[in-house]
PDB file of N, CA, C and O and ligand atoms in Angstrom:
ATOM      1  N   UNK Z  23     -23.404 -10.872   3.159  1.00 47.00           N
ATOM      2  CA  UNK Z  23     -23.575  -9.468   2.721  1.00 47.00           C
ATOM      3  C   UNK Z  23     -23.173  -9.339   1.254  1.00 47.00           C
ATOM      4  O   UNK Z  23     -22.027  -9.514   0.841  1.00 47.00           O
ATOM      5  N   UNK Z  24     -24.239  -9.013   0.505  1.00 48.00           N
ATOM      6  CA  UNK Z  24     -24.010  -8.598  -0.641  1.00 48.00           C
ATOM      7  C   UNK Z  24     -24.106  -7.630  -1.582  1.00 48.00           C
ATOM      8  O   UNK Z  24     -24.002  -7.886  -2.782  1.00 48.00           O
ATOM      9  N   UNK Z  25     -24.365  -6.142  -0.998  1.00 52.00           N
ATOM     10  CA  UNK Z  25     -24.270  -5.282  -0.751  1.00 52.00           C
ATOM     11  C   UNK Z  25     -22.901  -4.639  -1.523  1.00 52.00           C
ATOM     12  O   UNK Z  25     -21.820  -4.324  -1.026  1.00 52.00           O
ATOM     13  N   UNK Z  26     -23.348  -4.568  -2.874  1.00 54.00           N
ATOM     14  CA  UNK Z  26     -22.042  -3.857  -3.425  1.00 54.00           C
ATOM     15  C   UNK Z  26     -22.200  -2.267  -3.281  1.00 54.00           C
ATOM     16  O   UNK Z  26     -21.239  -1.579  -3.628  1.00 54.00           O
ATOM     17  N   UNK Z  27     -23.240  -1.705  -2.838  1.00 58.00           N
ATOM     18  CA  UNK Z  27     -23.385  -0.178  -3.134  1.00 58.00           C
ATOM     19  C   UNK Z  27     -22.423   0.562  -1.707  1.00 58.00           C
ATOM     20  O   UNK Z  27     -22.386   1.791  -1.647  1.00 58.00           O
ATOM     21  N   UNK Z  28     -21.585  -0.392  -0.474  1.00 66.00           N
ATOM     22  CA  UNK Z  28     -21.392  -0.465   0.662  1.00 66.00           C
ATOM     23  C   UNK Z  28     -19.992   0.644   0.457  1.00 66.00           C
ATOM     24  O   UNK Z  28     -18.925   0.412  -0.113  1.00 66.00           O
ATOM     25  N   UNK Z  29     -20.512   2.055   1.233  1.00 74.00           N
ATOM     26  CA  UNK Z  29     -19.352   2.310   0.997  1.00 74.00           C
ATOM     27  C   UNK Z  29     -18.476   2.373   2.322  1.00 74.00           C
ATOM     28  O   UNK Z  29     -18.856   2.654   3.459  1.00 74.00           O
ATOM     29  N   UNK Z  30     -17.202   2.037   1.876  1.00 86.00           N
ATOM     30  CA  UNK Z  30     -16.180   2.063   3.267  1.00 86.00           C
ATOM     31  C   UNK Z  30     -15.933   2.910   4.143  1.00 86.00           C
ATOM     32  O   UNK Z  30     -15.521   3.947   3.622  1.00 86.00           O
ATOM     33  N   UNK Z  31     -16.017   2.985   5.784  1.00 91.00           N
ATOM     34  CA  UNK Z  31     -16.037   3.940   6.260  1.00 91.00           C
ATOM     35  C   UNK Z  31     -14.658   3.750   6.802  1.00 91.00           C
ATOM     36  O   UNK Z  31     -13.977   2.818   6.376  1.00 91.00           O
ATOM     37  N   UNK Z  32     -14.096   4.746   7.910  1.00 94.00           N
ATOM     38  CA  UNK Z  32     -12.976   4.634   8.813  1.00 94.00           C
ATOM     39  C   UNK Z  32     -13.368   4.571  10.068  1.00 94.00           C
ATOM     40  O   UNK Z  32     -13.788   5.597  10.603  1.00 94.00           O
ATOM     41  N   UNK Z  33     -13.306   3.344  10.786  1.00 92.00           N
ATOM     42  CA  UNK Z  33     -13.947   3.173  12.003  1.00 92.00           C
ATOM     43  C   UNK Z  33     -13.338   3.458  13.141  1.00 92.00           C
ATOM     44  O   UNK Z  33     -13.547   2.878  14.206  1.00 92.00           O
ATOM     45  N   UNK Z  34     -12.316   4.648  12.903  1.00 94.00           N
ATOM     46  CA  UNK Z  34     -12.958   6.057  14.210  1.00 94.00           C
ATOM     47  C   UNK Z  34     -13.589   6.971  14.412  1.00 94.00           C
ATOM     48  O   UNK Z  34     -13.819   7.373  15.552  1.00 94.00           O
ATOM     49  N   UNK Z  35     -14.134   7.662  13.086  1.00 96.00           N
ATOM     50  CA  UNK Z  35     -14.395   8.414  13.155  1.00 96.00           C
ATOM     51  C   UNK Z  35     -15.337   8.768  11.832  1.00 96.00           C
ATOM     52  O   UNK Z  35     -15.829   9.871  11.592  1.00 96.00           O
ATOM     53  N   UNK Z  36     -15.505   7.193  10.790  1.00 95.00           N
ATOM     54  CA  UNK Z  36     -16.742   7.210  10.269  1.00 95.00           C
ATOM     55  C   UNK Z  36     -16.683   8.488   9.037  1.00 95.00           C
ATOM     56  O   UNK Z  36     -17.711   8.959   8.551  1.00 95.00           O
ATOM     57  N   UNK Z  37     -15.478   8.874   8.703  1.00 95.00           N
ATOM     58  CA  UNK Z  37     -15.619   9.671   7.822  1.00 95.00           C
ATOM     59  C   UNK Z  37     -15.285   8.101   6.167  1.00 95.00           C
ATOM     60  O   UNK Z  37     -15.135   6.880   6.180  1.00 95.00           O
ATOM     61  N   UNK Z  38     -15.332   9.331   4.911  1.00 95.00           N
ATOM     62  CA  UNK Z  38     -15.762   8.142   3.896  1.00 95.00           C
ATOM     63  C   UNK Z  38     -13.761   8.953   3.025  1.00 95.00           C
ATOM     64  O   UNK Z  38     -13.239   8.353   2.085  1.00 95.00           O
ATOM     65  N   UNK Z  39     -13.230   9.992   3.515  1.00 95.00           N
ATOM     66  CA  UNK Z  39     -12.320   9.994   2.759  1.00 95.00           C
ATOM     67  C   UNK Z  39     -10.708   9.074   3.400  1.00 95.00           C
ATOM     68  O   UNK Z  39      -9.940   9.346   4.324  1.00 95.00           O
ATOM     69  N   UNK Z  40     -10.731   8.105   2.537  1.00 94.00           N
ATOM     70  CA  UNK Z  40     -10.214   7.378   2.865  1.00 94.00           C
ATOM     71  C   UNK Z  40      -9.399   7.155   1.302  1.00 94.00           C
ATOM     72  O   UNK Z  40      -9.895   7.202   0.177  1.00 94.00           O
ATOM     73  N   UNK Z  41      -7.999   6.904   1.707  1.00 93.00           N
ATOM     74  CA  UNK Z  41      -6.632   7.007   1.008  1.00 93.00           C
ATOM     75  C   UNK Z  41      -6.510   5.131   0.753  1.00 93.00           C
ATOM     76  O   UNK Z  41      -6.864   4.420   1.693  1.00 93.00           O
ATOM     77  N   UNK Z  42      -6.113   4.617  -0.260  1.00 91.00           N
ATOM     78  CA  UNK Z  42      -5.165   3.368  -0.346  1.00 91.00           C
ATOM     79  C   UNK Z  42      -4.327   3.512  -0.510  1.00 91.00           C
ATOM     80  O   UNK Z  42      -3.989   4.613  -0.945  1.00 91.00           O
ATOM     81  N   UNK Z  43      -2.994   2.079  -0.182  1.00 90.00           N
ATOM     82  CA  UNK Z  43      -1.897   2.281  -0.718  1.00 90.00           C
ATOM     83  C   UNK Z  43      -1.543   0.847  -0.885  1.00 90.00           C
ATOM     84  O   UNK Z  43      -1.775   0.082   0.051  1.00 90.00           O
ATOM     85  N   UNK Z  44      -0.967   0.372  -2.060  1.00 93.00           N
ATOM     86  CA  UNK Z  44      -0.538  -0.849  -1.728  1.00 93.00           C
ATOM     87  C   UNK Z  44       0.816  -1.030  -0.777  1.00 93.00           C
ATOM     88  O   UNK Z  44       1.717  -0.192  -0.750  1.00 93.00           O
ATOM     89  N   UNK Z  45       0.811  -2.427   0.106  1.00 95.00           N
ATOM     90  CA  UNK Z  45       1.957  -2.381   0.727  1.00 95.00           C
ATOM     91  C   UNK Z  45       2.884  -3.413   0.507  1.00 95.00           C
ATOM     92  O   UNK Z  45       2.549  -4.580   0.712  1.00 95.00           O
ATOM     93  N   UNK Z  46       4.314  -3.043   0.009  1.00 95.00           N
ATOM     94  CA  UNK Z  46       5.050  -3.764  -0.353  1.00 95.00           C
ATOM     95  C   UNK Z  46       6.436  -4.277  -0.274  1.00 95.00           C
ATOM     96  O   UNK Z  46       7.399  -3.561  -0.548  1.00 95.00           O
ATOM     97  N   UNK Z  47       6.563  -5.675   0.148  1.00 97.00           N
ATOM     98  CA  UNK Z  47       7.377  -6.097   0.414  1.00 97.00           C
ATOM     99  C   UNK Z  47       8.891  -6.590  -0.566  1.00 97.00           C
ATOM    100  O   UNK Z  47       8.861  -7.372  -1.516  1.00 97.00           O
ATOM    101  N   UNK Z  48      10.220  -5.849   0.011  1.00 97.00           N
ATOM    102  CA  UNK Z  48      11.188  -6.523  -1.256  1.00 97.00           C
ATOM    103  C   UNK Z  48      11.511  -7.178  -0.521  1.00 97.00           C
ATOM    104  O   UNK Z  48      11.902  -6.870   0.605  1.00 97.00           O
ATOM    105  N   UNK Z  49      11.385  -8.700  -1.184  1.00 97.00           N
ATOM    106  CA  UNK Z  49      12.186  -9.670  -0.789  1.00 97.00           C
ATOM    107  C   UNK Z  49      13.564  -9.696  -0.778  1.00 97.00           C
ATOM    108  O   UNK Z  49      13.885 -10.659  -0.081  1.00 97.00           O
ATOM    109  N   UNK Z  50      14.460  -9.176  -1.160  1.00 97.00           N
ATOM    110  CA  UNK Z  50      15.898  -8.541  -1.078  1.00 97.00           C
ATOM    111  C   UNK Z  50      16.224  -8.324   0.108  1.00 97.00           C
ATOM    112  O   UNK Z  50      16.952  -9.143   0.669  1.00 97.00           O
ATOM    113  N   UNK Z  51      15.900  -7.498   0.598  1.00 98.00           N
ATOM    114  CA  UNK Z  51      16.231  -7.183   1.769  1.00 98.00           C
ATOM    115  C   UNK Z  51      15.192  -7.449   3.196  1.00 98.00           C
ATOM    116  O   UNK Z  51      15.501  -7.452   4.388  1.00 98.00           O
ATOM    117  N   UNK Z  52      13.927  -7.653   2.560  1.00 98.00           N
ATOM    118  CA  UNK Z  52      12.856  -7.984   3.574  1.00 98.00           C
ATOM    119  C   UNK Z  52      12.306  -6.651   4.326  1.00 98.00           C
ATOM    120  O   UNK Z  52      11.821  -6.516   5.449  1.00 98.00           O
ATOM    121  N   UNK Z  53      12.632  -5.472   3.014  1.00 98.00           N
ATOM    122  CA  UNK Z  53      11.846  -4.145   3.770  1.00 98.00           C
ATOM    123  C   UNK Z  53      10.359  -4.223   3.286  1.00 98.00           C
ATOM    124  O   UNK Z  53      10.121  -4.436   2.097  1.00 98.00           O
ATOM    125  N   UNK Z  54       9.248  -4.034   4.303  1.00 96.00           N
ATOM    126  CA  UNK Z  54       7.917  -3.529   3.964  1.00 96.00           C
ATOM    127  C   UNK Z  54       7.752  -2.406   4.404  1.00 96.00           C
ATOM    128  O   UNK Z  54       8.008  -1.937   5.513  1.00 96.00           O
ATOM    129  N   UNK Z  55       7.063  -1.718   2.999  1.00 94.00           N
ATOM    130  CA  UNK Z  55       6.250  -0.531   3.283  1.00 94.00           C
ATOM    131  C   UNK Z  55       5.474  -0.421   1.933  1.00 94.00           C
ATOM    132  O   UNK Z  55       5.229  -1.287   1.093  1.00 94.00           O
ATOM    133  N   UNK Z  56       5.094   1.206   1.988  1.00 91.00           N
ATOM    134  CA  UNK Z  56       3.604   1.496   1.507  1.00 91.00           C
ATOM    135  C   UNK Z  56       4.598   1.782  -0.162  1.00 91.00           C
ATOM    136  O   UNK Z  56       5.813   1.888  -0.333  1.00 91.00           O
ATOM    137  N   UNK Z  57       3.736   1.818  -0.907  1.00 91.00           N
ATOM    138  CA  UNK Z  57       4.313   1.697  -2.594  1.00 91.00           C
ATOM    139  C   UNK Z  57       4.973   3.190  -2.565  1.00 91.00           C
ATOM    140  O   UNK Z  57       5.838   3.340  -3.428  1.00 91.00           O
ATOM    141  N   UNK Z  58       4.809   3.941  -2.012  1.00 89.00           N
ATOM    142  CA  UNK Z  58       4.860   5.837  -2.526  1.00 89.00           C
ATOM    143  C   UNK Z  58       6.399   5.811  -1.727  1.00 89.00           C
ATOM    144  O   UNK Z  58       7.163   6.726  -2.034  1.00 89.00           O
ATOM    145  N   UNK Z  59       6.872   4.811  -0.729  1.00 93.00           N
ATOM    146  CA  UNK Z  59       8.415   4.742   0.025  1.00 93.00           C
ATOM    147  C   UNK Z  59       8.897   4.228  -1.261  1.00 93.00           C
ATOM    148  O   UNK Z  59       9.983   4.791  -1.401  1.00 93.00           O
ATOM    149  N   UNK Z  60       8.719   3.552  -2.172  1.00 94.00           N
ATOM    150  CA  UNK Z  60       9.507   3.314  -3.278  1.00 94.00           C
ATOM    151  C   UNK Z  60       9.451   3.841  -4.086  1.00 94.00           C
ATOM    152  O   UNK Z  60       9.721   3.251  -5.133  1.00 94.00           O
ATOM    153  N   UNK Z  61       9.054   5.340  -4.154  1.00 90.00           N
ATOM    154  CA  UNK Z  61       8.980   6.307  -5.307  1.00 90.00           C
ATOM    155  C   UNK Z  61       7.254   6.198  -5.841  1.00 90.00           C
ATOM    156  O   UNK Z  61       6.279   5.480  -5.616  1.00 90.00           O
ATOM    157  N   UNK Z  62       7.624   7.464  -6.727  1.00 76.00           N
ATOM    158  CA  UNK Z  62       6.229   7.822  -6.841  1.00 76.00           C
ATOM    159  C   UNK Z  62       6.717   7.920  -8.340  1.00 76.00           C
ATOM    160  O   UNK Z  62       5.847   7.590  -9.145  1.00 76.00           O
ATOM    161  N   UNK Z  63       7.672   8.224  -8.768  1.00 67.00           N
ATOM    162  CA  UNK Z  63       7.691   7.782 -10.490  1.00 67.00           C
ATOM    163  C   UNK Z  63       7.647   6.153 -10.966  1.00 67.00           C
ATOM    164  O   UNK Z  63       8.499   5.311 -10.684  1.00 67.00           O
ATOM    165  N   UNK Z  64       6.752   6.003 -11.549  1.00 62.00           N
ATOM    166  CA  UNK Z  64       5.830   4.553 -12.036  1.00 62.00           C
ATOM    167  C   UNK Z  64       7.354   3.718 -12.462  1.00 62.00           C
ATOM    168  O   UNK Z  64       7.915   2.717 -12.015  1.00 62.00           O
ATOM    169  N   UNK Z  65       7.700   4.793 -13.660  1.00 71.00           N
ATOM    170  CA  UNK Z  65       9.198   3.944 -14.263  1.00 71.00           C
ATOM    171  C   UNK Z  65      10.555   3.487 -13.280  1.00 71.00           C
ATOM    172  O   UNK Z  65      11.366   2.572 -13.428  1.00 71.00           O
ATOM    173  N   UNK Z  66      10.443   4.395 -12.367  1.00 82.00           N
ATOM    174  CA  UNK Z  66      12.255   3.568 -11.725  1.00 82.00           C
ATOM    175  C   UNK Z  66      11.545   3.718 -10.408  1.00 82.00           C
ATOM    176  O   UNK Z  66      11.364   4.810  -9.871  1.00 82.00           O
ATOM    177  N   UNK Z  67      11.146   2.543  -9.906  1.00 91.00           N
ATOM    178  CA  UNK Z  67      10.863   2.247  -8.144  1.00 91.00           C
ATOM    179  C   UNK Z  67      12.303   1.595  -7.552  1.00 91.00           C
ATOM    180  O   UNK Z  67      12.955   0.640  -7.974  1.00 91.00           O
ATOM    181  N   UNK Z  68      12.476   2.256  -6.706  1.00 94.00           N
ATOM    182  CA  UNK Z  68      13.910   1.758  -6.201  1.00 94.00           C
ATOM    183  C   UNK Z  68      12.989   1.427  -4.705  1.00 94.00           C
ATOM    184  O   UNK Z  68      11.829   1.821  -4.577  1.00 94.00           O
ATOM    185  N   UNK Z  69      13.855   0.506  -3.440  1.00 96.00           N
ATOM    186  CA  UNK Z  69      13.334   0.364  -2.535  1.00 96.00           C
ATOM    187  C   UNK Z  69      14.180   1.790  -1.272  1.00 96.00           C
ATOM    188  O   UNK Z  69      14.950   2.671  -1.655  1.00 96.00           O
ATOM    189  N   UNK Z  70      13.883   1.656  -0.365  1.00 95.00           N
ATOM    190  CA  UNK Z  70      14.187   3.434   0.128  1.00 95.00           C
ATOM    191  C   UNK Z  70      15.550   2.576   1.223  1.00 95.00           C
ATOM    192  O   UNK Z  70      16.573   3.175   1.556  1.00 95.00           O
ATOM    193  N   UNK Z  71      15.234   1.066   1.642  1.00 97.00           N
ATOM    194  CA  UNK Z  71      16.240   0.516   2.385  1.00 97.00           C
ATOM    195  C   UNK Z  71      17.422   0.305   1.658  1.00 97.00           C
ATOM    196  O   UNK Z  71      18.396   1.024   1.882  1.00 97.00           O
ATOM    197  N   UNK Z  72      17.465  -0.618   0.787  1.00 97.00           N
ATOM    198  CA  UNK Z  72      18.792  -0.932  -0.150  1.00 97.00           C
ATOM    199  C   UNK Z  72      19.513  -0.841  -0.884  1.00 97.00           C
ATOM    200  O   UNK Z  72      20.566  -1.296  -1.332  1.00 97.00           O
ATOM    201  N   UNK Z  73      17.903   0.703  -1.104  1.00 94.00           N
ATOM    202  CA  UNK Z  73      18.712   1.803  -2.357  1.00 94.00           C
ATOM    203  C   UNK Z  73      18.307   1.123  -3.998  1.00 94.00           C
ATOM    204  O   UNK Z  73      18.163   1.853  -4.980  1.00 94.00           O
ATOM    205  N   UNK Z  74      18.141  -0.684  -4.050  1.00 95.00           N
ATOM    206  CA  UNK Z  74      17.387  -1.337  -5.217  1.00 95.00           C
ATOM    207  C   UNK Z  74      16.735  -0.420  -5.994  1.00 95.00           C
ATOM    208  O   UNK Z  74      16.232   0.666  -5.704  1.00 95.00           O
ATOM    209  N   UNK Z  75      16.828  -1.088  -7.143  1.00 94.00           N
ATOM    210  CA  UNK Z  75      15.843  -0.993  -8.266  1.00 94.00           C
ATOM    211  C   UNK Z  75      14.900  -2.174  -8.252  1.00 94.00           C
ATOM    212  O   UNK Z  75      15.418  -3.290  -8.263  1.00 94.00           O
ATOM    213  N   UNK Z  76      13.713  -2.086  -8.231  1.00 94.00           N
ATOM    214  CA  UNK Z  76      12.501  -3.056  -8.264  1.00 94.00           C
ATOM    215  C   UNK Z  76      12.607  -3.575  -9.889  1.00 94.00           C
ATOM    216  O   UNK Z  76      12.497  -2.897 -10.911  1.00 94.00           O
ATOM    217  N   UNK Z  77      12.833  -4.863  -9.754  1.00 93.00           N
ATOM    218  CA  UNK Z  77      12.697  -5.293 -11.160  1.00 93.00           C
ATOM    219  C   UNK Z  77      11.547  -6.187 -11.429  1.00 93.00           C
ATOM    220  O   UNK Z  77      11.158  -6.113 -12.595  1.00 93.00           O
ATOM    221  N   UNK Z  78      11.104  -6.749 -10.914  1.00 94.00           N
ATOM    222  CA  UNK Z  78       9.833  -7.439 -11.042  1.00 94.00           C
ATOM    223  C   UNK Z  78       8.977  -8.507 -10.216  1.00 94.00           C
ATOM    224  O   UNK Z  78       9.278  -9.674  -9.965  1.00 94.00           O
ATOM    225  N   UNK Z  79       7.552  -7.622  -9.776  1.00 94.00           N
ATOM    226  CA  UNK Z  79       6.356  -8.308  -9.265  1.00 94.00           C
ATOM    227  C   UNK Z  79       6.945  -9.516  -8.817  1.00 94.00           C
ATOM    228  O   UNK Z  79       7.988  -9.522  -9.470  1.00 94.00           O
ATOM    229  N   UNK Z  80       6.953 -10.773  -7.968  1.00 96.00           N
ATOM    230  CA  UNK Z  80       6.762 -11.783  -7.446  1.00 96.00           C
ATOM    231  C   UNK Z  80       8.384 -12.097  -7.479  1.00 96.00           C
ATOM    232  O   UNK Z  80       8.810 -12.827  -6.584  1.00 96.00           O
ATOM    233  N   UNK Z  81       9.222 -11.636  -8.364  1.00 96.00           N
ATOM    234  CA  UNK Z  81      10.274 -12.173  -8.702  1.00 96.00           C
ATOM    235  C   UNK Z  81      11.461 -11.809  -7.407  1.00 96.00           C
ATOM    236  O   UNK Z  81      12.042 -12.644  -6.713  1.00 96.00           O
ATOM    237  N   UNK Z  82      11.630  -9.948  -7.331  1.00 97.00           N
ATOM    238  CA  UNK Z  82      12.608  -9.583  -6.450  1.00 97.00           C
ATOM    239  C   UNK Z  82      11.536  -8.959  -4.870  1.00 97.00           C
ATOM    240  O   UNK Z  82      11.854  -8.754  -3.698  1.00 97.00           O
ATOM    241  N   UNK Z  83      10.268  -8.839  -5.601  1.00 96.00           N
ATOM    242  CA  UNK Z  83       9.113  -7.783  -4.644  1.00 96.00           C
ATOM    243  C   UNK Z  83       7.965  -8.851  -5.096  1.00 96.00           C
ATOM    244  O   UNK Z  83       7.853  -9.666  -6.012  1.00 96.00           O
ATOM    245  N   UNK Z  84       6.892  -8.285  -3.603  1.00 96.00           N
ATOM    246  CA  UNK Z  84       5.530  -9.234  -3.973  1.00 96.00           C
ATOM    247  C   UNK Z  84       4.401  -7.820  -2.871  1.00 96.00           C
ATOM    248  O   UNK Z  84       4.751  -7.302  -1.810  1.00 96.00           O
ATOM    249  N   UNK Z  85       3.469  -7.645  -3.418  1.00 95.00           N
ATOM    250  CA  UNK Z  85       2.301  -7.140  -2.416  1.00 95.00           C
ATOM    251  C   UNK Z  85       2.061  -8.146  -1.177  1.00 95.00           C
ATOM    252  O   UNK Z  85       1.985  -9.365  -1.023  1.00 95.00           O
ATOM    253  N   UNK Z  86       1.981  -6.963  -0.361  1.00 95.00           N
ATOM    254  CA  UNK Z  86       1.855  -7.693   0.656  1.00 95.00           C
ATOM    255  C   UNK Z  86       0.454  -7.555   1.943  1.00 95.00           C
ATOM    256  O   UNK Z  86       0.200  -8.246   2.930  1.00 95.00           O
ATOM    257  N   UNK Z  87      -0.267  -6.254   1.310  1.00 95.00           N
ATOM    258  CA  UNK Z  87      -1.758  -6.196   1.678  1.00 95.00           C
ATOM    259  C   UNK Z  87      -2.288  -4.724   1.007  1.00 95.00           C
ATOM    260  O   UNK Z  87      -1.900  -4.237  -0.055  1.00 95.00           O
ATOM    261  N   UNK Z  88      -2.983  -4.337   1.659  1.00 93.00           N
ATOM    262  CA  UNK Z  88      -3.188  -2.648   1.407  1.00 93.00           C
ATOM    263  C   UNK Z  88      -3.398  -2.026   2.412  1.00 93.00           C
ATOM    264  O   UNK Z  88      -3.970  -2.660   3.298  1.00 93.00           O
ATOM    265  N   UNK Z  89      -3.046  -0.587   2.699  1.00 92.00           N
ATOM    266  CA  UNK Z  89      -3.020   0.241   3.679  1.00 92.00           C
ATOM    267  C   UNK Z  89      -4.178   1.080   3.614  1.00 92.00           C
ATOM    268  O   UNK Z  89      -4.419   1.577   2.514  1.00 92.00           O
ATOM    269  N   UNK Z  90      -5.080   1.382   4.739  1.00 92.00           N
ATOM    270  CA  UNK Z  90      -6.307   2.249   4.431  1.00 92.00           C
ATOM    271  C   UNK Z  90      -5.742   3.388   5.000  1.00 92.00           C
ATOM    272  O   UNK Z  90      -5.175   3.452   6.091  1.00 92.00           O
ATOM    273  N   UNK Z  91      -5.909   4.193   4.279  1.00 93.00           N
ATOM    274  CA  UNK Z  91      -5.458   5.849   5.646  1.00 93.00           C
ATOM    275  C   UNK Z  91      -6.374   6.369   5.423  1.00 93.00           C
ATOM    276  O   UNK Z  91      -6.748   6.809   4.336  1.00 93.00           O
ATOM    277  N   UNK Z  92      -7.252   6.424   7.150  1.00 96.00           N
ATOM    278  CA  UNK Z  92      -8.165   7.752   6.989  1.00 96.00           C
ATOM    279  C   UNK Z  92      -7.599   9.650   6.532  1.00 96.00           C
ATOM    280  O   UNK Z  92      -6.605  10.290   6.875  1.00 96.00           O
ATOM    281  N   UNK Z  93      -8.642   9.963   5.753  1.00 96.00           N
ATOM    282  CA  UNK Z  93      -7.584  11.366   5.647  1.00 96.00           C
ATOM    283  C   UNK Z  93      -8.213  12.481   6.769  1.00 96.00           C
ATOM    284  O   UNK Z  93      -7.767  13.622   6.881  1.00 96.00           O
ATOM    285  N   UNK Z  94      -9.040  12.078   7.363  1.00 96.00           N
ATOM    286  CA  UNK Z  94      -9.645  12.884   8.143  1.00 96.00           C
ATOM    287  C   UNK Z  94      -8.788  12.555   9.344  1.00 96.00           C
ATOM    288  O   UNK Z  94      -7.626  12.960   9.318  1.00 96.00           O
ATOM    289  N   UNK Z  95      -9.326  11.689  10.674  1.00 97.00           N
ATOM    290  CA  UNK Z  95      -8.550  11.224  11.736  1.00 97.00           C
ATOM    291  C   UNK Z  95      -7.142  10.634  11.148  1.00 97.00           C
ATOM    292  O   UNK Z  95      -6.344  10.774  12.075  1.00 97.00           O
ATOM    293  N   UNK Z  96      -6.653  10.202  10.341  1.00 96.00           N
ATOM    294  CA  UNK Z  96      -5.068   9.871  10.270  1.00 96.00           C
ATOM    295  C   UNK Z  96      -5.136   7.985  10.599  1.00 96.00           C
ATOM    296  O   UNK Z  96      -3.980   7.561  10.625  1.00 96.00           O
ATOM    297  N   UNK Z  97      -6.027   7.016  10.804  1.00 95.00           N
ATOM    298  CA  UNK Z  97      -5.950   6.034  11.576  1.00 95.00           C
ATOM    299  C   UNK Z  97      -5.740   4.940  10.021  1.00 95.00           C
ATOM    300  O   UNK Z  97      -6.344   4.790   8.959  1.00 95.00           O
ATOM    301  N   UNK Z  98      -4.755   4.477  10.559  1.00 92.00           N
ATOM    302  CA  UNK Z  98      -4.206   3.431   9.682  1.00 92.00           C
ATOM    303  C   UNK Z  98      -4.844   2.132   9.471  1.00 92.00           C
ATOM    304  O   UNK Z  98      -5.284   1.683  10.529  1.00 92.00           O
ATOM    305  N   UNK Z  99      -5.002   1.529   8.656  1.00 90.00           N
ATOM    306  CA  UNK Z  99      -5.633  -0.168   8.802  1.00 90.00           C
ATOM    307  C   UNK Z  99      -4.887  -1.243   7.449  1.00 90.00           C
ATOM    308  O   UNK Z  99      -5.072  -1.202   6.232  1.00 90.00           O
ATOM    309  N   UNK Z 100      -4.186  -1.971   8.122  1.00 88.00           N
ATOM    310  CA  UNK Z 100      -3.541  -3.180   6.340  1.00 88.00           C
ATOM    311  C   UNK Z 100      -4.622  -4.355   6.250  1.00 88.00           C
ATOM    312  O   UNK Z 100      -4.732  -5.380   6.923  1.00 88.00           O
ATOM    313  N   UNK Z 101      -5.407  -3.842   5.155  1.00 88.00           N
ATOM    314  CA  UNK Z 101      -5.633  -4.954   4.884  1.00 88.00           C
ATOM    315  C   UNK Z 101      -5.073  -6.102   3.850  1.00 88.00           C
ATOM    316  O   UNK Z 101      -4.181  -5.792   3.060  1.00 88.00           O
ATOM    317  N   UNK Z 102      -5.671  -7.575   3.870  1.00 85.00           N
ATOM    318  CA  UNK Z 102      -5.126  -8.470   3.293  1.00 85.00           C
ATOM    319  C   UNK Z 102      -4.984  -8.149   1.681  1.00 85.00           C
ATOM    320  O   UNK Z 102      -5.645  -7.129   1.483  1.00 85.00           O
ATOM    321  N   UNK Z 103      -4.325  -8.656   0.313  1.00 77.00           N
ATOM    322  CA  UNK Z 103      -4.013  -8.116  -0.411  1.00 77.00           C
ATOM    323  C   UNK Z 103      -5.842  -8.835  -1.597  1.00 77.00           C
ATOM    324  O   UNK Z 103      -6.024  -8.441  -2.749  1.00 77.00           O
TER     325      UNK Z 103
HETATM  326 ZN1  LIG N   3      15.336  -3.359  -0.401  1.00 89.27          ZN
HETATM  327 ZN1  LIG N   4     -10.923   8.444  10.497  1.00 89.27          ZN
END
């Protein structure tokens, strides 16, 4: 399939508004979740378990897939990163 015009649906309910999030893991403590649990100001991401400050990509934290949220039905999906 090569089909770039393909747009993504949510397969319960086939609607097209659909949310990302990256999901991310601190290796510190070994909490995962969605990027917006570690703050939503870009400059100071702290993690919401250890209370951390995120200091850097691969180093203390790494992505760990992406989260689809339908915004219509609510139905969650992680995909790979
Ligand atoms: Zn942490
Ligand atoms: Zn849906």
């Amino acid at each position: 399939m090569n089909d770039r015009s393909f747009i993504e649906r949510c397969p319960a309910c086939n609607s097209t508004e659909l949310e990302r999030h990256v999901i991310v893991h601190h290796m510190i403590c070994a909490y995962v979740g969605p990027e917006y649990d570690f703050g939503r100001n870009s400059e100071r991401k702290h993690c919401p378990k250890c209370m951390r400050g995120l200091v850097a990509r691969g180093e203390d934290w790494e992505v760990v897939g992406t989260s689809v949220l339908c915004g219509q039905c609510g139905s969650e999906r992680i995909l790979p990163p």
